Coordinates of C-alpha atoms in Angstrom, one line a residue:
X132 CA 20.7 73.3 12.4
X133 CA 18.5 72.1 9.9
X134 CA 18.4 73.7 6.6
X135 CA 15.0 75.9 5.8
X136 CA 15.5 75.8 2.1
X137 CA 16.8 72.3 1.1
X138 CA 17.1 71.2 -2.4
X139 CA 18.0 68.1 -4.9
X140 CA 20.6 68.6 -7.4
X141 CA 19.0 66.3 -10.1
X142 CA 20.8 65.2 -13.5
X143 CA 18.8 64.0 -15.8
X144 CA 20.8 62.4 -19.0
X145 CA 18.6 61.9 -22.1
X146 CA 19.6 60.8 -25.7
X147 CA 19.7 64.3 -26.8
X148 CA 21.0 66.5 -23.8
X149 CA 21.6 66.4 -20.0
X150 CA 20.4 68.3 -17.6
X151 CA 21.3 69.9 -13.9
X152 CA 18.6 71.1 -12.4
X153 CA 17.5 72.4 -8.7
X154 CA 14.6 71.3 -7.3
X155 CA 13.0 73.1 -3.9
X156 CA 10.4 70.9 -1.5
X157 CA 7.7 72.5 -3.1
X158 CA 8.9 71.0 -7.0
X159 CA 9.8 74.5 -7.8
X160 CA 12.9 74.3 -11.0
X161 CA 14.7 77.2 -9.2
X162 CA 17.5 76.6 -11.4
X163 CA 18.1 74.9 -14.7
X164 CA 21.3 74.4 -17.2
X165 CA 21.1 72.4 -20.1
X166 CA 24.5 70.7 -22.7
X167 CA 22.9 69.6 -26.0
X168 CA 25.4 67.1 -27.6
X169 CA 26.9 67.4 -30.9
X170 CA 25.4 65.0 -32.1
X171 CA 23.0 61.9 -29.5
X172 CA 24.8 59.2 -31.4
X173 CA 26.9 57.7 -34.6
X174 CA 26.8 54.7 -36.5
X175 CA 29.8 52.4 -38.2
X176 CA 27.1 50.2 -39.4
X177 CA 23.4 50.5 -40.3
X178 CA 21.1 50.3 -37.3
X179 CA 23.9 50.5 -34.7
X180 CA 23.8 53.8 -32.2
X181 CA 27.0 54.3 -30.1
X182 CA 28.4 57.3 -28.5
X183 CA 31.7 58.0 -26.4
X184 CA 31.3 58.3 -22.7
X185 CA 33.1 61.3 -22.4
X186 CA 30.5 63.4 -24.3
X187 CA 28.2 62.2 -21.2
X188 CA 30.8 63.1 -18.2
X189 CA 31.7 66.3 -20.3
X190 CA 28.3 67.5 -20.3
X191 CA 27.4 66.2 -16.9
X192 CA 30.4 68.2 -15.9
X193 CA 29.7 71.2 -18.0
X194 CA 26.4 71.7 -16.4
X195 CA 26.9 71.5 -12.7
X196 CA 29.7 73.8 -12.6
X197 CA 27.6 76.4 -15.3
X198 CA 24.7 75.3 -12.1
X199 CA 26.9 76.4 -9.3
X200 CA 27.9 79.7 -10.6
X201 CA 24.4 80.3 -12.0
X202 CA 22.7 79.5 -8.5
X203 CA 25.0 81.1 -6.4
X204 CA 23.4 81.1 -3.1
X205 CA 20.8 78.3 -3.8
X206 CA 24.0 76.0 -4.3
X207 CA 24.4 75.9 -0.4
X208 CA 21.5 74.7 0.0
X209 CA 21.9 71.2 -1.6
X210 CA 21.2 68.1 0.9
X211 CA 22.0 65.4 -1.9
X212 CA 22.4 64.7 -5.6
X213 CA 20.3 62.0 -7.9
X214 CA 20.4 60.4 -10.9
X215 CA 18.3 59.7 -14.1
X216 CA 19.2 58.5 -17.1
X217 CA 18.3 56.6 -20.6
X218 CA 18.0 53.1 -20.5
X219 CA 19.6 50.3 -21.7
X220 CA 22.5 52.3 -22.3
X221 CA 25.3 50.1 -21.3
X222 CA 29.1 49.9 -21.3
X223 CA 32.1 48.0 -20.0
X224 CA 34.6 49.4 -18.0
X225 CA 37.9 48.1 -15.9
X226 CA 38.4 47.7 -12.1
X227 CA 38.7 51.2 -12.4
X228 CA 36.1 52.7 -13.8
X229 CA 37.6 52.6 -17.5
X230 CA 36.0 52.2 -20.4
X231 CA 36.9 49.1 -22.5
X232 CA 34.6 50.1 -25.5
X233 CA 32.3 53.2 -26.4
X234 CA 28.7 53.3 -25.0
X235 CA 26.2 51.1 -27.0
X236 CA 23.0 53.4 -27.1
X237 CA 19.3 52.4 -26.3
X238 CA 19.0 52.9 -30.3
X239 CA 20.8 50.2 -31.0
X240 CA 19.6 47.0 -33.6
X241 CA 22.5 45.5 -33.9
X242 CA 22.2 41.7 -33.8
X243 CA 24.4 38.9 -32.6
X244 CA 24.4 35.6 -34.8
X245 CA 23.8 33.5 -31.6
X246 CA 24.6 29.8 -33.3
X247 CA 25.2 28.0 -30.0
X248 CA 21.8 26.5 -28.7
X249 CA 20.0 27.0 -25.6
X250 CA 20.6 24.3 -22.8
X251 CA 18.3 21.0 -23.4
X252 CA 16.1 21.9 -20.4
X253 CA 15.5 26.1 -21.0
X254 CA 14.9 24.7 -24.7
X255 CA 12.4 23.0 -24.0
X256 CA 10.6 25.1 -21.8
X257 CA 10.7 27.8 -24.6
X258 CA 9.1 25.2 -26.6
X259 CA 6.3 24.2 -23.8
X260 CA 5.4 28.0 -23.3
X261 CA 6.0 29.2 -26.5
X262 CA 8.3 31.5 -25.7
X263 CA 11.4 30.4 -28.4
X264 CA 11.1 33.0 -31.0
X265 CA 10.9 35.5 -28.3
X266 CA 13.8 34.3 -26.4
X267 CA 15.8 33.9 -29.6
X268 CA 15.4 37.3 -30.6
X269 CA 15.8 38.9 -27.0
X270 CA 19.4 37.1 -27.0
X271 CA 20.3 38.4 -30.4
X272 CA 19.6 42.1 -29.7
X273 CA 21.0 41.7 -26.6
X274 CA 24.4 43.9 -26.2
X275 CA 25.9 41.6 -24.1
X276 CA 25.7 39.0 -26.0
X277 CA 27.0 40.9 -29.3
X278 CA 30.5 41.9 -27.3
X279 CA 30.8 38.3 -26.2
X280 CA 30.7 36.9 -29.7
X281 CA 32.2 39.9 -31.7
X282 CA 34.8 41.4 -29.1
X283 CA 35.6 38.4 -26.8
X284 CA 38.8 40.6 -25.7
X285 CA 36.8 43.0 -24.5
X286 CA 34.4 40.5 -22.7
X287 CA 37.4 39.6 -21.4
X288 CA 39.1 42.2 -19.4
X289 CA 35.6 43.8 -18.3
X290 CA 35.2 43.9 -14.7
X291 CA 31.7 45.5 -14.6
X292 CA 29.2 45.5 -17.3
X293 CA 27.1 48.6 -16.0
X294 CA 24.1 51.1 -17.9
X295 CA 25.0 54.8 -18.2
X296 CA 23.7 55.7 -14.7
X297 CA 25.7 52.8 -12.9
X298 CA 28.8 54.4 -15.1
X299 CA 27.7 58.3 -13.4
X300 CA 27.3 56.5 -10.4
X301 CA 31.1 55.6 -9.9
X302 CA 32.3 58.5 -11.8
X303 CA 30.5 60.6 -8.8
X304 CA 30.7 58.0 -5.7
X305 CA 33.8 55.5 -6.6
X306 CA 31.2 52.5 -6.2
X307 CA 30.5 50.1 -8.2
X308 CA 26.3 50.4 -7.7
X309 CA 23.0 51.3 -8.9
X310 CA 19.1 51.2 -8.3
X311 CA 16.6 48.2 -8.8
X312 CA 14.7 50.9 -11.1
X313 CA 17.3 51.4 -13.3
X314 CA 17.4 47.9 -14.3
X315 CA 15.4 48.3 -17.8
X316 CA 17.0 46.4 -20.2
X317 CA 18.6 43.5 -22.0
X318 CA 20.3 41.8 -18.7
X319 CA 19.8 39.0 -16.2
X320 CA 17.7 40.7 -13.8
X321 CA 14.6 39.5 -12.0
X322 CA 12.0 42.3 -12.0
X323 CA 9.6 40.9 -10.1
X324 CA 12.2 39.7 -7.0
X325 CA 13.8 43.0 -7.8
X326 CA 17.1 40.7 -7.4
X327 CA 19.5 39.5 -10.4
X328 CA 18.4 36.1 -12.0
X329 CA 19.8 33.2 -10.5
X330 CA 21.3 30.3 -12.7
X331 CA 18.3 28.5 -12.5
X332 CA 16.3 31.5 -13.7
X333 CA 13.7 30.8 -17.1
X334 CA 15.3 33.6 -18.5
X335 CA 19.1 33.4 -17.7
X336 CA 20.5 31.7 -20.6
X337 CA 19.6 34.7 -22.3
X338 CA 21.7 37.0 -21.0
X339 CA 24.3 35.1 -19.2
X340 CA 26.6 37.7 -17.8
X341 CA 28.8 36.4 -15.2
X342 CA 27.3 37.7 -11.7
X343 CA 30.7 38.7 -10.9
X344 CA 30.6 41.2 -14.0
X345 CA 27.5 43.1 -12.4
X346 CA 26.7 46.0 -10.1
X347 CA 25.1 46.1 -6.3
X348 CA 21.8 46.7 -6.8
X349 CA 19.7 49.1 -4.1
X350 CA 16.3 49.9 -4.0
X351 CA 15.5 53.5 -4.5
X352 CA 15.1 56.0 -1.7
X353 CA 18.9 54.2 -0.3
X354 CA 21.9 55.9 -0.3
X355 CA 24.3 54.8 -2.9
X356 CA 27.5 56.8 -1.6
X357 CA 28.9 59.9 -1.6
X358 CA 30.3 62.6 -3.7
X359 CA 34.2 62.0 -3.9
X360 CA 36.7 64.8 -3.7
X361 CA 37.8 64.1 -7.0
X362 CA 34.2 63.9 -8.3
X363 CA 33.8 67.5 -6.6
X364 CA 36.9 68.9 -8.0
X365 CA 35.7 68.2 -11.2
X366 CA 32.1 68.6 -11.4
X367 CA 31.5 71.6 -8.9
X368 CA 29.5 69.5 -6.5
X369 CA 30.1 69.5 -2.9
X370 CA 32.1 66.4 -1.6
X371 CA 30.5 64.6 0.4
X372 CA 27.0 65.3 -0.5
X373 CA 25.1 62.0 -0.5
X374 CA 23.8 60.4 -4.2
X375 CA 20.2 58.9 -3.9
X376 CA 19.0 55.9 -5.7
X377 CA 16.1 57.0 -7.5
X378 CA 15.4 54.8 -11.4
X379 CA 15.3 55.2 -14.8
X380 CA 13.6 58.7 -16.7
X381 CA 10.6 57.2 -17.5
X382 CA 10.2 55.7 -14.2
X383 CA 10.8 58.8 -12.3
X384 CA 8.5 60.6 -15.5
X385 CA 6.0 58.7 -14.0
X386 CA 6.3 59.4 -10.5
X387 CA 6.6 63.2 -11.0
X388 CA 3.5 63.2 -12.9
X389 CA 2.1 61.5 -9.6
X390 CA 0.8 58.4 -11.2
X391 CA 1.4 56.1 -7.9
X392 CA -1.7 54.2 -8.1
X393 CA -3.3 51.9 -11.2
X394 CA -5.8 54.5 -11.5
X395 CA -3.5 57.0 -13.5
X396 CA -1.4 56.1 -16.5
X397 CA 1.5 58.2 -17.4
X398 CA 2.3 58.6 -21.3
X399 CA 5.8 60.0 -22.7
X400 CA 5.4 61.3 -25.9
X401 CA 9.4 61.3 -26.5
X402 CA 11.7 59.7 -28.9
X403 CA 10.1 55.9 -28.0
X404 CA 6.2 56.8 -27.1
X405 CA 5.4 54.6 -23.8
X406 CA 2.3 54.3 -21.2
X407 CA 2.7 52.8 -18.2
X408 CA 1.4 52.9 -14.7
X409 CA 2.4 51.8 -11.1
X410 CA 0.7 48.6 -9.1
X411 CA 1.7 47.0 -6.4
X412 CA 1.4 43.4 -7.8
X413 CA 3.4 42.1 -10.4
X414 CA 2.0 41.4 -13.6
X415 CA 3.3 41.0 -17.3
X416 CA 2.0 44.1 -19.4
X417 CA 2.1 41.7 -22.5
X418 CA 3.0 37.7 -22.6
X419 CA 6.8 37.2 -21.7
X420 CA 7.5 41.3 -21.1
X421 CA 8.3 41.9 -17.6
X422 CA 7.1 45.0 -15.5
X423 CA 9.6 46.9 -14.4
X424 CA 10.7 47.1 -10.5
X425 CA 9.1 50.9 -10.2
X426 CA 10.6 54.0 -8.0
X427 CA 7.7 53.1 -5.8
X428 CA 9.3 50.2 -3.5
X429 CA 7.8 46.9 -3.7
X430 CA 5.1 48.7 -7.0
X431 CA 5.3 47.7 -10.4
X432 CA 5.5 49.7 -13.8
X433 CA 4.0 47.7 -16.8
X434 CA 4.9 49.5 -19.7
X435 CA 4.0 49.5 -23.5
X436 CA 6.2 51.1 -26.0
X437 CA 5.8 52.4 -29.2
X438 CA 9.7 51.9 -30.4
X439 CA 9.8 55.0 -32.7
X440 CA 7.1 57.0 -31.2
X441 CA 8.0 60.8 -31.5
X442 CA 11.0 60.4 -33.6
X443 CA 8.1 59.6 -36.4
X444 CA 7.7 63.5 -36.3
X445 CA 11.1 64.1 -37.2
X446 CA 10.9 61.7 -40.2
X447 CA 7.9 63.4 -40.8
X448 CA 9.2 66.9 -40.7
X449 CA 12.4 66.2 -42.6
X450 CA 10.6 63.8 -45.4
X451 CA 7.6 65.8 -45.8
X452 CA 7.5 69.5 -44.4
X453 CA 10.9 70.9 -45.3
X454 CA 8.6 73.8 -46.6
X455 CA 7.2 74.0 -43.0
X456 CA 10.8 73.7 -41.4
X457 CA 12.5 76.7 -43.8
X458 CA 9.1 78.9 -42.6
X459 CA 9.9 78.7 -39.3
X460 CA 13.1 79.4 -39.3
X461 CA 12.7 82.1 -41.0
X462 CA 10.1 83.7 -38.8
X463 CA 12.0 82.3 -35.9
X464 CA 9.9 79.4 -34.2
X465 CA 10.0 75.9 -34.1
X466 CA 8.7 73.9 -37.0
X467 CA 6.1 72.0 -34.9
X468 CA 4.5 75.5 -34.1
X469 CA 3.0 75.2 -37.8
X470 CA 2.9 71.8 -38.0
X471 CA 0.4 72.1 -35.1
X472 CA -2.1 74.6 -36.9
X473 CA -2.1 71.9 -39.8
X474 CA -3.3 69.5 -37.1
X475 CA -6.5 71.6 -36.2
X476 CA -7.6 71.5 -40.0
X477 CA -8.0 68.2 -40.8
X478 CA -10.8 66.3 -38.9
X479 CA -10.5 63.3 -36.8
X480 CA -9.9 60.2 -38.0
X481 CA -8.0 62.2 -41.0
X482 CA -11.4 61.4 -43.7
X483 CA -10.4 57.8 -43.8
X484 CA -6.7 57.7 -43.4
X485 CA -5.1 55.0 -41.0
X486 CA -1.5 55.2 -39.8
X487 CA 0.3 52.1 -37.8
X488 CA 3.7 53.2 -36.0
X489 CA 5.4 50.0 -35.8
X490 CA 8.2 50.9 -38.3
X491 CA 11.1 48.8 -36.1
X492 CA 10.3 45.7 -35.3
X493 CA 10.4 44.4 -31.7
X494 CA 10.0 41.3 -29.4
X495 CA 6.4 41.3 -29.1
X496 CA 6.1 42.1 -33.2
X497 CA 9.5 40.7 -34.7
X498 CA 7.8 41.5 -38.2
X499 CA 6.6 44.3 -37.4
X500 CA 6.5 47.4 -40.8
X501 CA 4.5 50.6 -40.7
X502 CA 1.6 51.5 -43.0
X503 CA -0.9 54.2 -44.1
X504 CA -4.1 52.9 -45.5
X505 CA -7.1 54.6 -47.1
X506 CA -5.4 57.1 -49.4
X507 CA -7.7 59.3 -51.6
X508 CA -7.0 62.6 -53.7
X509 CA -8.0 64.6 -51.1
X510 CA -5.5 63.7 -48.5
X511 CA -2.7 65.9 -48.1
X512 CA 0.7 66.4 -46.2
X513 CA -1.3 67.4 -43.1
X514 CA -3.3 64.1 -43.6
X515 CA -0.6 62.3 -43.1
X516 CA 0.8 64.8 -40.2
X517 CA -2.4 64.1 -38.1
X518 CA -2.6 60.0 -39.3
X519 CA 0.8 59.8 -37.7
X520 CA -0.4 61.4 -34.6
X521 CA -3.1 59.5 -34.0
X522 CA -1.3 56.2 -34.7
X523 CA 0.8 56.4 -32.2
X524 CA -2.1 57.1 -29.9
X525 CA -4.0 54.1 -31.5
X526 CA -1.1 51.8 -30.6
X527 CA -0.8 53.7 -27.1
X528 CA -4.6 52.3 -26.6
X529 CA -4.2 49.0 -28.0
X530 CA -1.3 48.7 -24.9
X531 CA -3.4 50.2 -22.5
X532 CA -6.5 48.1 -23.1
X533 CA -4.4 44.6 -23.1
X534 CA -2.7 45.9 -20.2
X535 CA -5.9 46.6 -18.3
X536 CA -7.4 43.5 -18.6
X537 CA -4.3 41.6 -17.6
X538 CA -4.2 43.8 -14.8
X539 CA -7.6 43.9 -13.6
X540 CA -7.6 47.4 -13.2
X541 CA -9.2 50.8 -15.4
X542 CA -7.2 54.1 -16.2
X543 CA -9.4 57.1 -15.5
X544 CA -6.9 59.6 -16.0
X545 CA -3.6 60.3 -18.6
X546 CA -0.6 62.3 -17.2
X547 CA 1.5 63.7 -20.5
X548 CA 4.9 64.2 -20.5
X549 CA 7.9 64.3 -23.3
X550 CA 8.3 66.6 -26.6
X551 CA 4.7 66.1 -28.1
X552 CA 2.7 67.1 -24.8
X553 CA 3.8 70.8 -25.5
X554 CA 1.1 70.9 -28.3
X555 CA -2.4 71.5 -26.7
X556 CA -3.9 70.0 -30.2
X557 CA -2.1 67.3 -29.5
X558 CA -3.0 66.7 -25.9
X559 CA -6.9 67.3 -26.9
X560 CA -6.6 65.1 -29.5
X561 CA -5.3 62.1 -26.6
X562 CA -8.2 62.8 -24.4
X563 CA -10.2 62.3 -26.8
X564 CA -9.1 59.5 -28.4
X565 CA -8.7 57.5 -25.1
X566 CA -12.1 58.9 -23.6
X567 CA -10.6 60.1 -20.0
X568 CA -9.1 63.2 -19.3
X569 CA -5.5 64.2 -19.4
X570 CA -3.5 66.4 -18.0
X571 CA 0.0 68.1 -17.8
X572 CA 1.4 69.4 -14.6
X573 CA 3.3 72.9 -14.0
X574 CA 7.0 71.2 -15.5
X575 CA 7.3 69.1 -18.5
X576 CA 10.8 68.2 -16.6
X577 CA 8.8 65.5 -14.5
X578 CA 11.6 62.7 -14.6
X579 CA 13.6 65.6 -12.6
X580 CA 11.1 66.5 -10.0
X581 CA 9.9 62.6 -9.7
X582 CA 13.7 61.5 -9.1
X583 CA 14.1 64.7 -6.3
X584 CA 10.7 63.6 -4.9
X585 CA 12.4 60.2 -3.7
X586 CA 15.8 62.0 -2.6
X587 CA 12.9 64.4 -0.5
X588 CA 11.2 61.6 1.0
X589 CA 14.8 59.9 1.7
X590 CA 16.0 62.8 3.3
X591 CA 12.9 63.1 5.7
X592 CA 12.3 66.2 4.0
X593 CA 8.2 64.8 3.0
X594 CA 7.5 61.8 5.4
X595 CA 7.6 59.1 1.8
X596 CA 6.7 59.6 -2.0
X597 CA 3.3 60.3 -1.4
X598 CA 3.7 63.4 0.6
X599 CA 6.2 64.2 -2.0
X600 CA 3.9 64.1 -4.7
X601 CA 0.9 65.9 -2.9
X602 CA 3.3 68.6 -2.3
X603 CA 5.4 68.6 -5.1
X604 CA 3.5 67.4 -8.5
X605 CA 0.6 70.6 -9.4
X606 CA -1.9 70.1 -12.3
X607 CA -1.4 72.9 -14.5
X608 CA -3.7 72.2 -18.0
X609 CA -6.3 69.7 -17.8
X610 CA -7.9 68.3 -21.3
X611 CA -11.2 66.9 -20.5
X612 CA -12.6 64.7 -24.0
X613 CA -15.4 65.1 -26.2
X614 CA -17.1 61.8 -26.4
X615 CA -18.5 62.3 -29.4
X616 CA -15.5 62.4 -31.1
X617 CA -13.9 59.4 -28.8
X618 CA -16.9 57.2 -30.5
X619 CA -15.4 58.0 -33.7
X620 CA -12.2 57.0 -33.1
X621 CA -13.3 53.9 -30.8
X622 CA -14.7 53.3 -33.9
X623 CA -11.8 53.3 -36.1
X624 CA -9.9 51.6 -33.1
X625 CA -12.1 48.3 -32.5
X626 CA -12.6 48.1 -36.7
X627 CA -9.6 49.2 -38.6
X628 CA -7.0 50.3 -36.8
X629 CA -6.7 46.7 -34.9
X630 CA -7.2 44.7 -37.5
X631 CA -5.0 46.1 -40.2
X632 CA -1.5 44.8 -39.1
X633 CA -2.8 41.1 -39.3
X634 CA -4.1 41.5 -42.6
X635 CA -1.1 42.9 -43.7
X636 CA 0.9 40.3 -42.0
X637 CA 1.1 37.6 -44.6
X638 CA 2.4 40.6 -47.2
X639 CA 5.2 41.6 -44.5
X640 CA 6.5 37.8 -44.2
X641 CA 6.5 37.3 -47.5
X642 CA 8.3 40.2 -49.1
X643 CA 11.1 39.3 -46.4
X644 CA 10.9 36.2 -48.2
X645 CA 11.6 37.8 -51.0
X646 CA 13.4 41.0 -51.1
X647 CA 16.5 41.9 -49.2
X648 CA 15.2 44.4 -46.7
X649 CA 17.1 47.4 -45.0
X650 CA 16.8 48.9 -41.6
X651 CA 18.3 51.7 -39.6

């Protein structure tokens, strides 16, 4: 008999927390349990980000079986489990299933020396499509690489160099697996064949894992395996429940906000601010950056990041509004609760002050520093609160205008999701800076419903993902722009804001030069 009230048990593991949550056919959260860790990460050296793998099963573990005794009833109802997780979270383990080392986190800028040179021929091809310095630095962040030259012993007895949710994966199933859309990250893998590079790939010397030392790969909507006894014994779920591919959070983010076509761009205002959107063509979002294989089979996700995004708030809050922070807590709200009515005093475009984001740098800006320009005495702290905001949504544009136009296609609408889209000021202050409407749905826990949307549509539950999200995904807030305020900012867009970083260029290069620099 079939069941009348089916549901996906979905975990979602984030950088801060993981979560179990139930999701009904109709992308109702009936039930929701949440394990903040200690602490997301620690650091032996400056810029590195690590963090024990059992803090991740522990929590995982901790809140299913809080899940199953919550939901009682519900619980029967389960048809299968899913996945999704950070990315570029990786670790090695043994034949089985051990860790050799602790997980190195997406947060990670640790770099590899990398002395030995590229074969003759990849070399030169680097040189031909000037692509070196891009391929030099993509191998020297690279984690892979950094175990291979720092702990060749532990290179050594890996069996499987896997991401966090390959690692949950066989913690759950016993197999060795994952999803083509979990595949964001520094390793051999072909995004637009969806297949693992092969030796003769552009790109391979750069990561050159042994193929023996990677997972199976399935696309999303297959069945990975199925919940073990000793996975159920430990975690509360029922054995033999099957696990769904589904992909990565900010993949499935943007398939719960329902962004399936290149009409609809879906932002995350989270720890690294991105926009992407789903096609069904490949196509580079910026020279030499792949797409990544989306949830949708055989559609796309260009993506643009902005690498410190929302975490800029908590450098903001714990740099600059410790006044703000000890008020809240003492009246018993959260900080950015007063942080936002500071936002709705100060006018666009913050009378003349300019913020760029780009304070680590990255493989498309390698020297890459943030700024604030156009101080006066009448800028305040909330000045620079509101700059910072509308940085990040000035280098959200720049992305989404280069990718347009390599694309061929025009966003008429912005889905928000992630910490900052809780703010309405916020969200009015994106429509109107990108001129289009934006809206939120009726769950800012959108990776969760978009990764039970595929285990629906897998299940025969909704006929595919489209059913899914017409039935599942609601709009619940809609933010419509003023365009006389977007002509302001297209104005400080098109004149300052994207002109400032090359001017400042020549001063970044040479104070390297120059002064020994520090980074976290």
């Amino acid at each position: 008999m079939q069941n009348q009230n089916p549901v996906i048990l979905t975990i979602d593991l984030g950088t801060q927390s993981v979560r179990a949550i139930l999701v009904d056919r109709n992308g109702n959260i009936l039930n929701k349990t949440q394990n903040n860790y200690e602490k997301p990460y620690y650091s032996l050296n400056p810029g590195w980000a690590e963090q024990k793998p059992d803090v991740y099963w522990s929590a995982v573990c901790d809140v299913t079986n809080r899940l199953k005794n919550e939901a009682k009833e519900t619980w029967n109802n389960i048809i299968a489990v899913t996945i999704t997780t950070i990315r570029d979270t990786c670790l090695c383990v043994t034949k089985d299933g051990q860790p050799l080392r602790d997980v190195i986190v997406w947060l990670d800028k640790r770099q590899c020396n990398m002395k030995k040179p590229f074969p003759a021929l990849h070399s030169s091809l680097y040189r031909l499509t000037g692509m070196t310095d891009t391929a030099e630095l993509q191998r020297k962040v690279s984690a892979c690489n950094w175990i291979m030259e720092n702990e060749p012993d532990v290179w050594k007895k890996t069996y499987k160099f896997i991401f966090i949710s390959g690692y949950l994966t066989y913690l759950l199933t016993g197999r060795f697996a994952d999803s083509v859309a979990n595949m964001v990250g520094h390793i051999p893998f072909n995004s637009k064949t969806r297949k693992w590079m092969s030796k003769s790939d552009l790109n391979r010397p750069i990561f050159d894992i042994e193929l023996e030392k990677l997972t199976d790969v399935l696309e999303p909507g297959k069945t990975i395996g199925y919940i073990t006894e000793t996975a159920s014994s430990i975690t509360g779920i029922p054995k033999g429940l099957p696990l769904i591919a589904t992909g990565s959070d900010i993949g499935c983010q943007t398939v719960g906000l329902s962004c399936l076509k290149p009409d609809s761009a879906a932002i995350n205002f989270g720890t690294t601010a991105t926009i992407q959107f789903t096609i069904d063509k490949y196509m580079e979002p910026l020279p030499f950056i792949p797409a990544y294989p989306a949830v949708l089979e055989k559609h796309y996700n260009p993506e643009v990041q902005v690498y410190r995004g929302y975490w800029l708030i908590s450098w903001f809050k714990k740099e600059f509004a410790q006044k703000e922070v000890e008020r809240a807590r003492e009246i018993g709200v959260m900080p950015e609760a007063i942080l936002e009515k500071m936002l709705k005093g100060i006018p666009p475009g913050c009378d003349g002050l300019v913020f760029q984001p780009y304070f680590t740098p990255g493989v498309v800006m390698p020297k890459s520093k943030g700024s604030i320009i156009g101080f006066s005495d009448i800028h305040t702290r909330a000045h620079i609160y509101r700059a910072i905001i509308e940085g990040i949504n000035f280098a959200l544009m720049d992305g989404l205008y280069t990718m347009e136009k390599r694309g061929k296609v025009k966003i008429k609408k912005l889905f928000l999701a992630g910490g900052g889209s809780q703010s309405d000021v916020i969200c009015q202050i994106t429509a109107d800076m990108f001129g289009i409407p934006a809206y939120r749905t009726q769950t800012y826990e959108a990776s969760g419903i978009g990764s039970a949307m595929v285990a629906f549509a897998a299940m025969k539950v909704h006929k595919d993902i489209h059913e899914a999200a017409a039935k599942m995904v609601r709009i619940k807030d809609e933010f419509l722009p003023d365009l006389k305020i977007h002509e302001i900012y297209k104005f400080l867009f098109n004149d300052v804001f994207s002109k400032v970083f090359d001017k400042l260029l020549p001063l970044y290069k040479s104070y390297e030069e120059h002064i020994n620099v520090k980074t976290v």
